[in-house]
PDB file of C-alpha atoms in Angstrom:
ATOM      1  CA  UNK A  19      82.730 137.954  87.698  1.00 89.00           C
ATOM      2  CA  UNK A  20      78.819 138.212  88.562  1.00 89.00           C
ATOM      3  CA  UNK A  21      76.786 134.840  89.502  1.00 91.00           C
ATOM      4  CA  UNK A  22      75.109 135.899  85.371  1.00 91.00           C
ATOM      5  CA  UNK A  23      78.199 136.134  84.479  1.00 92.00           C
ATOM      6  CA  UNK A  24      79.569 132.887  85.902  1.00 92.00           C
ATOM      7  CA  UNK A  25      76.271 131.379  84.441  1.00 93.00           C
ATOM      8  CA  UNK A  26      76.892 132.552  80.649  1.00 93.00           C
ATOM      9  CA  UNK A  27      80.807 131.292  80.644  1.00 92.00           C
ATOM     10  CA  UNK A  28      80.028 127.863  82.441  1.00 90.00           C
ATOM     11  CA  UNK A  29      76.817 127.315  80.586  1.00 90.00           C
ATOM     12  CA  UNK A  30      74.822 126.417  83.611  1.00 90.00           C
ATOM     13  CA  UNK A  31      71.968 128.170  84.941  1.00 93.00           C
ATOM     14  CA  UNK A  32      71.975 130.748  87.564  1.00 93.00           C
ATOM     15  CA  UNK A  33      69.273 128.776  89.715  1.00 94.00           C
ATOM     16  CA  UNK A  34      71.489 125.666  89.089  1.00 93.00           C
ATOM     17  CA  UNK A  35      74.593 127.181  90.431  1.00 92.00           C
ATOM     18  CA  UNK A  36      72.663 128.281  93.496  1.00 93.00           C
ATOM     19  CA  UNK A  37      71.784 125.056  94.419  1.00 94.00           C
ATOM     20  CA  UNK A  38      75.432 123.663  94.279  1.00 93.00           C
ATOM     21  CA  UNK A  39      76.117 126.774  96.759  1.00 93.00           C
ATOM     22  CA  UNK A  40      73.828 125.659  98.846  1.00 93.00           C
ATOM     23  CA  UNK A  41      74.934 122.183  98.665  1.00 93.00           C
ATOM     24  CA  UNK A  42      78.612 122.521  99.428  1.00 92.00           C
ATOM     25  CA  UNK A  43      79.510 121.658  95.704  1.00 92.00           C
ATOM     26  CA  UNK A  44      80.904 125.437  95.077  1.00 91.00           C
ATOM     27  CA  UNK A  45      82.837 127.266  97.619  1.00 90.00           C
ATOM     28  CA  UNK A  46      81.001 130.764  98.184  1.00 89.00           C
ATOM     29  CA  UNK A  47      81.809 134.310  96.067  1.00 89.00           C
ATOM     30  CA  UNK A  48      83.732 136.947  97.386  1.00 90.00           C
ATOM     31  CA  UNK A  49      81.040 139.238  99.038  1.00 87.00           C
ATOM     32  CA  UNK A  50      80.673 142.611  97.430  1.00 86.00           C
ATOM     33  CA  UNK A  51      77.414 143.349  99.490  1.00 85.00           C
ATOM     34  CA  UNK A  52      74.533 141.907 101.300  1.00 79.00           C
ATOM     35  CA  UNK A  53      73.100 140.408  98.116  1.00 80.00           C
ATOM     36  CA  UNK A  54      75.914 140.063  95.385  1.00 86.00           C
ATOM     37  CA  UNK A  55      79.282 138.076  95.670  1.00 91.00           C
ATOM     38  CA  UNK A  56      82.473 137.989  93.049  1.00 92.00           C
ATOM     39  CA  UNK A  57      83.442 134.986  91.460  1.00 92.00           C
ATOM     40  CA  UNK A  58      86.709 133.752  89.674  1.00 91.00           C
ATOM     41  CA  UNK A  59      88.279 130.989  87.314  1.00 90.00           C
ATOM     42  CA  UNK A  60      88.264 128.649  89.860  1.00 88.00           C
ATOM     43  CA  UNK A  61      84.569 128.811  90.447  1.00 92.00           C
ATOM     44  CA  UNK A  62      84.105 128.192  86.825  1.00 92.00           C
ATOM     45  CA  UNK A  63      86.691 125.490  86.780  1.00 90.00           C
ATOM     46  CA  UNK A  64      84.796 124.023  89.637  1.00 91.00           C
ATOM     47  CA  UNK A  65      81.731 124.583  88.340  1.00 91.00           C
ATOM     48  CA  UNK A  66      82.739 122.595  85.435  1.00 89.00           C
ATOM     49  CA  UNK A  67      84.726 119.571  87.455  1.00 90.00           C
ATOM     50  CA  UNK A  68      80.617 119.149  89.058  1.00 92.00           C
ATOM     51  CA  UNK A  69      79.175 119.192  86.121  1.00 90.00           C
ATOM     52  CA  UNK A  70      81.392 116.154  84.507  1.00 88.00           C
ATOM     53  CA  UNK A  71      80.641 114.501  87.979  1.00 90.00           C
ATOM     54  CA  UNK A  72      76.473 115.045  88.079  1.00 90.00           C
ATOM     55  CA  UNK A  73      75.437 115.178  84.681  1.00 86.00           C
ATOM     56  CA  UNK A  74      77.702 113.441  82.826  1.00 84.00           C
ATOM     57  CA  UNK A  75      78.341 110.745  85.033  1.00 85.00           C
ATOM     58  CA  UNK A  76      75.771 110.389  87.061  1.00 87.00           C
ATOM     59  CA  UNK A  77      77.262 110.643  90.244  1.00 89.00           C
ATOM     60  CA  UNK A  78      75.177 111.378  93.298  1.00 91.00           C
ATOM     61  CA  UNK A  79      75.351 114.768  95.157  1.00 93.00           C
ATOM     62  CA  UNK A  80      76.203 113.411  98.452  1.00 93.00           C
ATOM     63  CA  UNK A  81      79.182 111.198  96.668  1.00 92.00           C
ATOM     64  CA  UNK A  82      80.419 114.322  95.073  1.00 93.00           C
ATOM     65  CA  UNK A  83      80.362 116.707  97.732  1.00 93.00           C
ATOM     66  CA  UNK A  84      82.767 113.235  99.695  1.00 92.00           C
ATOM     67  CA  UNK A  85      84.916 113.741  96.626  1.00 92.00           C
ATOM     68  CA  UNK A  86      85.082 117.419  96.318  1.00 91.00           C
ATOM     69  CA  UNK A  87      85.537 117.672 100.150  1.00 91.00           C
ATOM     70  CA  UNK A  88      89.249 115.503  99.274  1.00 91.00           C
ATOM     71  CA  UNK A  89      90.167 117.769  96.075  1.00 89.00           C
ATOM     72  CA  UNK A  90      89.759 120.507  98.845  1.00 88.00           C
ATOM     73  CA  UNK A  91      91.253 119.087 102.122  1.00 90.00           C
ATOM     74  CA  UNK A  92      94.968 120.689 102.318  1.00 88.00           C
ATOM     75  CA  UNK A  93      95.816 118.364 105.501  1.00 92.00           C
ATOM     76  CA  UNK A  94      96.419 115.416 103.559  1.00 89.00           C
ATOM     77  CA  UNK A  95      99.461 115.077 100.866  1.00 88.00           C
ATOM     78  CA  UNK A  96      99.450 115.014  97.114  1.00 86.00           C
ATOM     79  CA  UNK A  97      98.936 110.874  96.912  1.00 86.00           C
ATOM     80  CA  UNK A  98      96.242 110.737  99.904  1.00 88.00           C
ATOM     81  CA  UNK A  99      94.281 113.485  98.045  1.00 89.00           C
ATOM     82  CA  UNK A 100      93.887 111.968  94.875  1.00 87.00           C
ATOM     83  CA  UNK A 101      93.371 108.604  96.350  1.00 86.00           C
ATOM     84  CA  UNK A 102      90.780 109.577  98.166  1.00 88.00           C
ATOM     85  CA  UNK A 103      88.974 111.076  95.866  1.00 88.00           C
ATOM     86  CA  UNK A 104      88.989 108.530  93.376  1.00 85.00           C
ATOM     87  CA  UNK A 105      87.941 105.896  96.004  1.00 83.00           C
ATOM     88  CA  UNK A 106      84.649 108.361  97.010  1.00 86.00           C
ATOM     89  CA  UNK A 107      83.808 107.600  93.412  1.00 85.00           C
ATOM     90  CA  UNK A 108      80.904 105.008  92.206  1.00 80.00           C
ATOM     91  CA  UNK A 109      82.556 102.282  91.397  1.00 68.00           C
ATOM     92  CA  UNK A 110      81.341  99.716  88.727  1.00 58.00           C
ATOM     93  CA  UNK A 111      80.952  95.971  89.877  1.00 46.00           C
ATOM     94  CA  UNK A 112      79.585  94.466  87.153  1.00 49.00           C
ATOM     95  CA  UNK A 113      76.286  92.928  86.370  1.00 46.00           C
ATOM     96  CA  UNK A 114      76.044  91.267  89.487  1.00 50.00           C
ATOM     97  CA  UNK A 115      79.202  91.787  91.408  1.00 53.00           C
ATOM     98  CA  UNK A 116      81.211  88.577  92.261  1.00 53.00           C
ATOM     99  CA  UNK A 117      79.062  85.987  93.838  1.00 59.00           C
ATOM    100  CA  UNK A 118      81.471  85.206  97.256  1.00 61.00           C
ATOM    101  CA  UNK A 119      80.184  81.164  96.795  1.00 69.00           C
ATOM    102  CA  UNK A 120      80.203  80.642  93.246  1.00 77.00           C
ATOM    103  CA  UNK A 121      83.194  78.431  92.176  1.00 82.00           C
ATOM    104  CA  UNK A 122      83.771  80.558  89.284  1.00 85.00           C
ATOM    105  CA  UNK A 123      84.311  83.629  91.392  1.00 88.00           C
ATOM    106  CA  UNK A 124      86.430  82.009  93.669  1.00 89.00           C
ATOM    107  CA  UNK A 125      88.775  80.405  90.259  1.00 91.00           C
ATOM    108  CA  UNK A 126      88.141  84.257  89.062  1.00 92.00           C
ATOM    109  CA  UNK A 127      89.882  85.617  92.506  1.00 91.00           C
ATOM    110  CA  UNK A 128      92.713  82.925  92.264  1.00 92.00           C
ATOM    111  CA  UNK A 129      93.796  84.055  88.924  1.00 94.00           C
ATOM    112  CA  UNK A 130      93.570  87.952  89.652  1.00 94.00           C
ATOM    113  CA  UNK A 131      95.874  87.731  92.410  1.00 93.00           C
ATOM    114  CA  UNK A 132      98.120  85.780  90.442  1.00 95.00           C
ATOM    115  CA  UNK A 133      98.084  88.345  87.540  1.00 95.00           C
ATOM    116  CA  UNK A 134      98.943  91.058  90.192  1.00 94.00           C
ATOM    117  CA  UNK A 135     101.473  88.633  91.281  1.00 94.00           C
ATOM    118  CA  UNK A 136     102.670  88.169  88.214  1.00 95.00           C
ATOM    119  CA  UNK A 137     103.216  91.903  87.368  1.00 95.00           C
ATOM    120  CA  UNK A 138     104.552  93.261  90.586  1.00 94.00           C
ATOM    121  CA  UNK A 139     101.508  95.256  91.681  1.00 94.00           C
ATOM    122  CA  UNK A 140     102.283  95.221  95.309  1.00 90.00           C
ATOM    123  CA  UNK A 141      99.860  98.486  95.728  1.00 87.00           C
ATOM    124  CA  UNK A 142      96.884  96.421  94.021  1.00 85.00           C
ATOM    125  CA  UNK A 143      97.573  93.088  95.803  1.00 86.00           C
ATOM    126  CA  UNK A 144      97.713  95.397  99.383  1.00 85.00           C
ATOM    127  CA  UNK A 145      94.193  96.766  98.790  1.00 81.00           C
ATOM    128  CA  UNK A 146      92.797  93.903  97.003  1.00 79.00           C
ATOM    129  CA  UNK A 147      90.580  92.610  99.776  1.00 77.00           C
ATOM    130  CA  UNK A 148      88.446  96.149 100.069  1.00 78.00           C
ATOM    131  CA  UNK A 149      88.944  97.487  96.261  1.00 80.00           C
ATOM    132  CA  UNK A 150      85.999  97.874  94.148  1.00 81.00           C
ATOM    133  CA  UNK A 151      88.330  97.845  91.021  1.00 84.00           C
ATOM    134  CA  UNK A 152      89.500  94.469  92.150  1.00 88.00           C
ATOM    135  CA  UNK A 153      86.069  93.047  92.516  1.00 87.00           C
ATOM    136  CA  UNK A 154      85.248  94.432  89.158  1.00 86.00           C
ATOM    137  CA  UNK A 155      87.667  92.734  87.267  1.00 90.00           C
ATOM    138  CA  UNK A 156      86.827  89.308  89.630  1.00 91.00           C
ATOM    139  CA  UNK A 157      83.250  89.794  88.407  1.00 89.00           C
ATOM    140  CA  UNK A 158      84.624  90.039  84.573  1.00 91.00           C
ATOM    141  CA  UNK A 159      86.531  87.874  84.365  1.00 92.00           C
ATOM    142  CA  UNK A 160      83.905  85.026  86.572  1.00 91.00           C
ATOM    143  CA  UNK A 161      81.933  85.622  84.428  1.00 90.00           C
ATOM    144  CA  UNK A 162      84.297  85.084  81.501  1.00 91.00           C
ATOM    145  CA  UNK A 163      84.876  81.691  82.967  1.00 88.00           C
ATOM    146  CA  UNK A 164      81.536  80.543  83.596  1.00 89.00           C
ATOM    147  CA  UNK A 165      81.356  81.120  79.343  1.00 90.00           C
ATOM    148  CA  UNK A 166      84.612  79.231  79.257  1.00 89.00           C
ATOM    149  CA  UNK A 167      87.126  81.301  77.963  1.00 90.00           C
ATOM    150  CA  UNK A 168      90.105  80.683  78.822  1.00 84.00           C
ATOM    151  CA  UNK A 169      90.952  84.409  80.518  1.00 89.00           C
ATOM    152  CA  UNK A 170      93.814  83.809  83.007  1.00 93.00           C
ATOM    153  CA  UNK A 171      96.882  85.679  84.573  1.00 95.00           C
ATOM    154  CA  UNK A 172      98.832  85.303  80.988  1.00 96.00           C
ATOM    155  CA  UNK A 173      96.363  86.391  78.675  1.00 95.00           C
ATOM    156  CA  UNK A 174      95.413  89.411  81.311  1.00 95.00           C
ATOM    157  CA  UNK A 175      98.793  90.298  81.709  1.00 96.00           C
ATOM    158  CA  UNK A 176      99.488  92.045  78.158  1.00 96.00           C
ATOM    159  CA  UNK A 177      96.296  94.016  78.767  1.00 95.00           C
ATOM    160  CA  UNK A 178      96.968  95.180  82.105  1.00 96.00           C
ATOM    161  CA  UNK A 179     100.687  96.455  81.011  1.00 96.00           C
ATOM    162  CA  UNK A 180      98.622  98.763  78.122  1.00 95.00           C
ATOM    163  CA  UNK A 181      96.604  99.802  80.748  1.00 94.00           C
ATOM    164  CA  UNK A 182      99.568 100.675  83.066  1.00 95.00           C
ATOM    165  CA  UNK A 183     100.876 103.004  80.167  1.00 95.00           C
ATOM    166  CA  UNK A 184      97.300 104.735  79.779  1.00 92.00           C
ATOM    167  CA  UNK A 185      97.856 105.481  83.901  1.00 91.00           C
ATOM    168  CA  UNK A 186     101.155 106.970  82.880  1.00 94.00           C
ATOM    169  CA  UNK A 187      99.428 109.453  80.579  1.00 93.00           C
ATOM    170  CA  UNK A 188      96.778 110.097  82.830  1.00 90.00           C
ATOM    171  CA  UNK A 189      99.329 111.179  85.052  1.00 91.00           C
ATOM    172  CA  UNK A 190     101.643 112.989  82.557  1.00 93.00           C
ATOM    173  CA  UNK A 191      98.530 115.058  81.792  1.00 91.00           C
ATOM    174  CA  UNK A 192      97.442 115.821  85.508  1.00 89.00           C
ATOM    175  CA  UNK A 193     101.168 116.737  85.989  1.00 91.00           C
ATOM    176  CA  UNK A 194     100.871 119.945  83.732  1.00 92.00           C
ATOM    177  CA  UNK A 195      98.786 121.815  86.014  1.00 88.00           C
ATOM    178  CA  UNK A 196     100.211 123.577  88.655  1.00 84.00           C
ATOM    179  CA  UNK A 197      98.678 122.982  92.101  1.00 85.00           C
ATOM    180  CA  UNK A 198      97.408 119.655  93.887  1.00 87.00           C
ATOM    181  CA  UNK A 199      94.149 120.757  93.939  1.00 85.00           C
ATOM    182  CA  UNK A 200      94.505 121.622  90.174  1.00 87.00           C
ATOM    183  CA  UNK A 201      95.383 118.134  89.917  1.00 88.00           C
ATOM    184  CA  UNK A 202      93.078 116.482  91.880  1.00 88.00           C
ATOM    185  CA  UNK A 203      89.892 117.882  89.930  1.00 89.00           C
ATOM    186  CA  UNK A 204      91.631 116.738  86.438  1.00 89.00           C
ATOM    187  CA  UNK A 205      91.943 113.229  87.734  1.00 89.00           C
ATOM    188  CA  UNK A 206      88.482 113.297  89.081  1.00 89.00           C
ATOM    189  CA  UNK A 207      87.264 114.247  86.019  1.00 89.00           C
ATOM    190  CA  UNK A 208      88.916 112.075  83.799  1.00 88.00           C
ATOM    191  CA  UNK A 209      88.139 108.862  86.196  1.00 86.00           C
ATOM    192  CA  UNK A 210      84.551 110.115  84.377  1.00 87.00           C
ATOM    193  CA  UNK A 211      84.948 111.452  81.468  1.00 86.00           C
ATOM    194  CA  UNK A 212      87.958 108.991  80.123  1.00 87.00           C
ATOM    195  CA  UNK A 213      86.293 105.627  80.248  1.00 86.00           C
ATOM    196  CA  UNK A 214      83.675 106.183  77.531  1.00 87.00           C
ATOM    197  CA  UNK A 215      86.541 107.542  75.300  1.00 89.00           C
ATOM    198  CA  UNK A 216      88.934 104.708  76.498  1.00 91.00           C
ATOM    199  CA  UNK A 217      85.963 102.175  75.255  1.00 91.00           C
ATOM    200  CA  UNK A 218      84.776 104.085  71.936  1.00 94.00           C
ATOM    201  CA  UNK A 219      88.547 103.943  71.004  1.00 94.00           C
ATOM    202  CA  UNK A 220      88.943 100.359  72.092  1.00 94.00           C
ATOM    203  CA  UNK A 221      85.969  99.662  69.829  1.00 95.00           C
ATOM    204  CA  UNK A 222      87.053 102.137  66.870  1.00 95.00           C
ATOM    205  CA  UNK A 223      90.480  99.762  66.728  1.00 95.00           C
ATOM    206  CA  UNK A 224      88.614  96.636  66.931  1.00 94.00           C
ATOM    207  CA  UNK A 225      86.697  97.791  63.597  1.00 93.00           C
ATOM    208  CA  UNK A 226      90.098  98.747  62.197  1.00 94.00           C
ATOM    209  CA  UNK A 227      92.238  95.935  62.681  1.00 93.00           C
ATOM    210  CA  UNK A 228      89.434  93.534  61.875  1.00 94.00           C
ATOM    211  CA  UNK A 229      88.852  95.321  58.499  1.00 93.00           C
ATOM    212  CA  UNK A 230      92.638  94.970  57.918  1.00 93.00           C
ATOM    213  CA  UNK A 231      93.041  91.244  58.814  1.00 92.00           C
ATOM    214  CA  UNK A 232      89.831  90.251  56.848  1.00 92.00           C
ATOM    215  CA  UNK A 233      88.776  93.204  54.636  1.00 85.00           C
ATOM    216  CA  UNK A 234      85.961  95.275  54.267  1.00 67.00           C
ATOM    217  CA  UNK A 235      82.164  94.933  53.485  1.00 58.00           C
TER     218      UNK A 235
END
C-alpha cells in the first residue's frame, strides 16, 4: 500500500508517519522509485503498536524507539525479547517513590520480600533490588503503612495470586499470534493499554459487590 494509503487504514496522518520514519519508530517502505515506497500489514500493525505507546500512553520517543529496537532485535530469544522490552518501559513509582530512610519504607521492603517469599517468586525476589515494579509496590504499600493499615505478606498474598492468573491470560493471548516479534508488540501494548482496563474493571466490581452486600441508592 501507498504512504495515503497507510495513512487512511491506520488513521494517522501522512506528515505524522513521516516523522516516525525519520525517527526509527517505522522500519522504511519497499522502494518503488526515488520518491514513493510500498508498505504492508506490518507497517500498519506497527504503526498502530506506536501509537498505543506515544499517544495513548505517553511514552517518550526515545523510550519507544529502546523498546521497539527489542521487539525487533532477532539475536536475543523469545524471553530476553519481551523482557526487555517491557523493562525499556516507564515505569510507575508512585507519588514519591520509596523514601530509602523512612522506617515505613524499610517495614514496606521487609514485608514485600516476604510476600515473594511466601509465594515462591524466585524470578521477582532475583531482580528485586533493580525492579521498578518492586519499588512500586514498596512505595504502595509504605505508604499504606504510614496510614496504618495493616497491608502485609498475608493480606497481599490473595491479590498477588489473582494477579498471577491475569499474567496467565496475558500470555494465553500473546500466545495466539504467530511470530516472536508478533508477540512482543502485543505484550508491549497491553503493558499500556491493559492497566486502565485492569483498574476501570477493578472499580466496576467494587460498585457491584458493594451494591450487593449493602444495596443500592
Amino acid at each position: 500500500m501507498r504512504l495515503s494509503v497507510l495513512s487512511e487504514r491506520s488513521g494517522i496522518s501522512t506528515a505524522t508517519i513521516k516523522y516516525y520514519l525519520r525517527e526509527g519508530l517505522l522500519p522504511p517502505g519497499r522502494p518503488v522509485n526515488a520518491t514513493t515506497a510500498e508498505y504492508d500489514e506490518g507497517h500498519l500493525r506497527r504503526l498502530r503498536l506506536v501509537r498505543a505507546l506515544i499517544q495513548v500512553g505517553g511514552v517518550p520517543v526515545a523510550t519507544a524507539r529502546e523498546v521497539l529496537g527489542y521487539v525487533d532485535d532477532d539475536s536475543l530469544d523469545h524471553r530476553a525479547r519481551l523482557g526487555g522490552a517491557m523493562w525499556a518501559l516507564p515505569q510507575d513509582t508512585g507519588p514519591a517513590g520509596p523514601d530509602e530512610e523512612d522506617p515505613a519504607a524499610a517495614s514496606a521492603r521487609a514485608e514485600v520480600d516476604r510476600l515473594l517469599e511466601l509465594l515462591g517468586w524466585e524470578c521477582a525476589r532475583g531482580s528485586a533490588a533493580v525492579s521498578p515494579a518492586h519499588r512500586s509496590l514498596v512505595a504502595a504499600v509504605a505508604a499504606l503503612r504510614r496510614l496504618e493499615y495493616p497491608w502485609d505478606a498475608e493480606r497481599m498474598a490473595p491479590y498477588a495470586e489473582l494477579m498471577r492468573e491475569v499474567a496467565r491470560r496475558d500470555l494465553d493471548f500473546m500466545e495466539t499470534y504467530g511470530s516472536v516479534a508478533e508477540r512482543t508488540e502485543v505484550a508491549v501494548a497491553a503493558a499500556v493499554l491493559f492497566p486502565p482496563a485492569l483498574l476501570a474493571l477493578h472499580r466496576l466490581a467494587q460498585q457491584e459487590e458493594t451494591s450487593r452486600r449493602y444495596g443500592t441508592g
